[in-house]
CSV table of C-alpha atoms in Angstrom, one decimal:
chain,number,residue,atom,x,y,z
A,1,UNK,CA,-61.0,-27.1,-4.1
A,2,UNK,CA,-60.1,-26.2,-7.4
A,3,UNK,CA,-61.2,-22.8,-8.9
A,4,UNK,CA,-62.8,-22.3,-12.1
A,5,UNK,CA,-60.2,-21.1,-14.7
A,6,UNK,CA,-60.6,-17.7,-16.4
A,7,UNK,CA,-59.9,-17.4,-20.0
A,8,UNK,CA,-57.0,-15.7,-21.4
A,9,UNK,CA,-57.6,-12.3,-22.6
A,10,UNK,CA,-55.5,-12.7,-25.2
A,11,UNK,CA,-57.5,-15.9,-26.6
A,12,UNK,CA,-60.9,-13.9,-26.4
A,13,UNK,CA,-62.5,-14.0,-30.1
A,14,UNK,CA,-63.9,-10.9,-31.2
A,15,UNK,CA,-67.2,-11.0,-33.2
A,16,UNK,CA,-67.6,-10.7,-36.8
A,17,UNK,CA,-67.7,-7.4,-38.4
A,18,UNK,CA,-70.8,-6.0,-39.2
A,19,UNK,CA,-71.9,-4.0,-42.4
A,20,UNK,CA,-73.6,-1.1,-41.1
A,21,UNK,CA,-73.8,0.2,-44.9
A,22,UNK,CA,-77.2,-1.2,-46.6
A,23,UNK,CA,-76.5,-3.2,-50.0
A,24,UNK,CA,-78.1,-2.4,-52.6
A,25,UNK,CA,-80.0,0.9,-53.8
A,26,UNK,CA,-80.2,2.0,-50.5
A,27,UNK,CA,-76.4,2.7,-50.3
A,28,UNK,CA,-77.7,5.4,-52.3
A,29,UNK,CA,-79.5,7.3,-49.7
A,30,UNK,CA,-76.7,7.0,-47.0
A,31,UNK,CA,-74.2,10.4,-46.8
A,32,UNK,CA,-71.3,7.9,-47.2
A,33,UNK,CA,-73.1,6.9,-50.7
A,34,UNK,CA,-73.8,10.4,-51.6
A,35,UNK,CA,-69.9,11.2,-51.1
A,36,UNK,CA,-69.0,8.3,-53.6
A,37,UNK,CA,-71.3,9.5,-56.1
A,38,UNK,CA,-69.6,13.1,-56.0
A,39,UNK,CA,-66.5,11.9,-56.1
A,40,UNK,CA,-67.3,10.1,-59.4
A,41,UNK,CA,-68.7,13.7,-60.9
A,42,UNK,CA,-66.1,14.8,-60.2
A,43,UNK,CA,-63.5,13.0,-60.7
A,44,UNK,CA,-64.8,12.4,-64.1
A,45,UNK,CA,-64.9,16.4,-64.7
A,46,UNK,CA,-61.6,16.9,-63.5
A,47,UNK,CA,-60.3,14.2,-65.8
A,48,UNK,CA,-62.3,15.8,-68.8
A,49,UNK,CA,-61.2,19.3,-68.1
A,50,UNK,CA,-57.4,18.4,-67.3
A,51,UNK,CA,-57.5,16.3,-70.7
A,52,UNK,CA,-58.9,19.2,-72.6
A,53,UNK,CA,-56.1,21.4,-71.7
A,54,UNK,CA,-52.8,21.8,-73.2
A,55,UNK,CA,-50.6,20.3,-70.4
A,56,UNK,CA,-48.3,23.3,-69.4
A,57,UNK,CA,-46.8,21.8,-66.4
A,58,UNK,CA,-46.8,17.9,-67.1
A,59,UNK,CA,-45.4,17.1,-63.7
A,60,UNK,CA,-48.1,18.9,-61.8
A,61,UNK,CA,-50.8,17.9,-64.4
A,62,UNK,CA,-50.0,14.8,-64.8
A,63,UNK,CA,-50.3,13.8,-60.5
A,64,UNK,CA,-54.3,15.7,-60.8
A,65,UNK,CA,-54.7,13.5,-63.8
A,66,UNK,CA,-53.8,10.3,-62.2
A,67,UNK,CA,-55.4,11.0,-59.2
A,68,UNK,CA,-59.2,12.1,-61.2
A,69,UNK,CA,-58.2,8.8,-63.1
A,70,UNK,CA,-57.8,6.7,-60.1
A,71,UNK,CA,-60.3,7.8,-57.6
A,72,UNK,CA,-62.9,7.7,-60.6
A,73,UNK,CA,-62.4,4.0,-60.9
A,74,UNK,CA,-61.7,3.3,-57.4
A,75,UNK,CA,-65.4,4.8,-56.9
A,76,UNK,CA,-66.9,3.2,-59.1
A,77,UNK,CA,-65.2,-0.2,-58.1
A,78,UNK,CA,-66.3,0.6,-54.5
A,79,UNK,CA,-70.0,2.1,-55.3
A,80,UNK,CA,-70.3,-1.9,-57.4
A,81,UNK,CA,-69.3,-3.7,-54.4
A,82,UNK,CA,-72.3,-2.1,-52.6
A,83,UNK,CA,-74.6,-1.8,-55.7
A,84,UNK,CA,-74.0,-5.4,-56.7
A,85,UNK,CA,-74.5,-7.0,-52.8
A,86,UNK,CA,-70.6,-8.3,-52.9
A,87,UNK,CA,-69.8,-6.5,-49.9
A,88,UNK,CA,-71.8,-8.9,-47.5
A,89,UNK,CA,-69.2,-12.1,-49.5
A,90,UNK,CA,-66.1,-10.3,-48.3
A,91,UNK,CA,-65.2,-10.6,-44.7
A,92,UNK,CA,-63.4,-7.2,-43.6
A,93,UNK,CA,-64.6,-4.5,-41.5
A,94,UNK,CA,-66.4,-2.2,-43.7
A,95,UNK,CA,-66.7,0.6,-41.5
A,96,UNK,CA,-63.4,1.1,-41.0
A,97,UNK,CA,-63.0,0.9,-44.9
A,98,UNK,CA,-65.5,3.3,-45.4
A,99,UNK,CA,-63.3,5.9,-43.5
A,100,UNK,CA,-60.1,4.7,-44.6
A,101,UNK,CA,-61.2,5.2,-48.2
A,102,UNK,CA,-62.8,8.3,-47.9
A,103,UNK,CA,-59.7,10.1,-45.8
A,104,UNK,CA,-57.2,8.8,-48.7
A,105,UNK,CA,-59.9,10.1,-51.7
A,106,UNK,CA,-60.1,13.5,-49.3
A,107,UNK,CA,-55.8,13.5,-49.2
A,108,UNK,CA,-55.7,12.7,-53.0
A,109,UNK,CA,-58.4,15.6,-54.1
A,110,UNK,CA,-56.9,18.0,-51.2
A,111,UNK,CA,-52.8,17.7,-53.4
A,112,UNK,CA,-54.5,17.9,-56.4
A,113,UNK,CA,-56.6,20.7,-55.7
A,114,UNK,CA,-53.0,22.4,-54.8
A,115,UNK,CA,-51.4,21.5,-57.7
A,116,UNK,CA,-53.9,22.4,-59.9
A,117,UNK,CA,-54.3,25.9,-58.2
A,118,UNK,CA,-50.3,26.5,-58.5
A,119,UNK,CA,-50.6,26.1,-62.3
A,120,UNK,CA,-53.5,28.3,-62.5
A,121,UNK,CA,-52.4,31.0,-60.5
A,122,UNK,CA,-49.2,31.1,-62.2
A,123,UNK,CA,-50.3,31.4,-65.5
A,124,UNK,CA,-49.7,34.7,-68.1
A,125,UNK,CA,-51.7,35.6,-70.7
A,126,UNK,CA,-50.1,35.1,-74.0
A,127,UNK,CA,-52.1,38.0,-75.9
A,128,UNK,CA,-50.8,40.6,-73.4
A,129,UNK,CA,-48.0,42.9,-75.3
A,130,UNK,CA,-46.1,42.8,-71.9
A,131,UNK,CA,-44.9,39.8,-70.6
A,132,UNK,CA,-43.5,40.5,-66.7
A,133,UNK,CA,-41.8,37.8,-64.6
A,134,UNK,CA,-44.0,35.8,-61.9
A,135,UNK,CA,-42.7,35.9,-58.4
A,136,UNK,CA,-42.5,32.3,-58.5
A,137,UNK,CA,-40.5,29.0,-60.3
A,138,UNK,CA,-43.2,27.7,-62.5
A,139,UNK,CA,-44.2,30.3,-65.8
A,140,UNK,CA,-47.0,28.7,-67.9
A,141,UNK,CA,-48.0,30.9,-70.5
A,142,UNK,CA,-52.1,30.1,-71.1
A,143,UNK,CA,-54.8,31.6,-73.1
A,144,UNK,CA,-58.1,33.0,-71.8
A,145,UNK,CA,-59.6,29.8,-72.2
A,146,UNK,CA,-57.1,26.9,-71.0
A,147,UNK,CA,-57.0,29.8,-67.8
A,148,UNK,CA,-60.7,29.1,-67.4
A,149,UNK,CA,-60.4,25.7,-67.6
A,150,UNK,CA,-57.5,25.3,-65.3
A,151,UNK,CA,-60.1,27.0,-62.6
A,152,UNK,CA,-62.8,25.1,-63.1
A,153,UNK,CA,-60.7,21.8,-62.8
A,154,UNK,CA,-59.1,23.5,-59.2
A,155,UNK,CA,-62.2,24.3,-58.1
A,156,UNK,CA,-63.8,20.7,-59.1
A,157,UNK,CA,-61.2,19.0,-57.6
């Protein structure tokens, strides 16, 4: 008597992914929409206040600048593909994506908050009479102002 055969495991097929974002407005009103839209905010106010500075440390600058730059259009880019209904044309799982992109946007903000913080708290007033040395490498001599808008971009990012 012959015995029925068992698949391999190995040849099992797995089922499609499923979008378990809606397309659409209604992306709009999930927490994973909500997080895209803040990270446009602010990535666009990060890139405004950063450009509105005079770039005392261009090395450290210039990393928060490219990531507000990048993660702004990345966001948007990815906010479209839901917006626009393209999402349910591209075959990939989309849950996994969501998570994926949202732990890189968190590891991108997270370094740039850092560097902008370091040029912040190493800055020296310029009208002061007295001028004393900072404990640390990096001097950047800023106004009242550019100070203030150093902080708002650490904070923002």
């Amino acid at each position: 008597m012959r015995m029925a055969e068992t698949p391999n495991p190995a040849t099992t097929s797995f089922p499609a992914p499923t979008i378990s974002l809606p397309l659409g407005m209604e992306v709009l009103r999930t927490y994973s929409g909500g997080l895209i839209c803040l990270e446009i905010v602010f990535g666009g106010l990060v890139w405004i206040l950063v450009a509105s500075t005079n770039v005392s440390v261009p090395l450290l600058q210039g990393w928060v600048m490219f990531v507000s730059v990048t993660m702004f259009i990345c966001s948007s880019v990815y906010l479209a593909l839901f917006l626009l209904g393209l999402a349910d044309k591209i075959n990939t799982d989309w849950n996994f994506m969501d998570m994926f992109y949202h732990f890189i946007a968190l590891l991108f903000y997270f370094g740039a908050f850092l560097l902008e913080a370091t040029v912040s708290s190493a800055g020296i007033y310029t009208n002061s009479t007295c001028i004393r040395r900072p404990r640390g490498n990096i001097i950047t001599f800023l106004d009242y102002r550019e100070y203030n808008i150093n902080a708002a971009a650490a904070v923002s990012c």
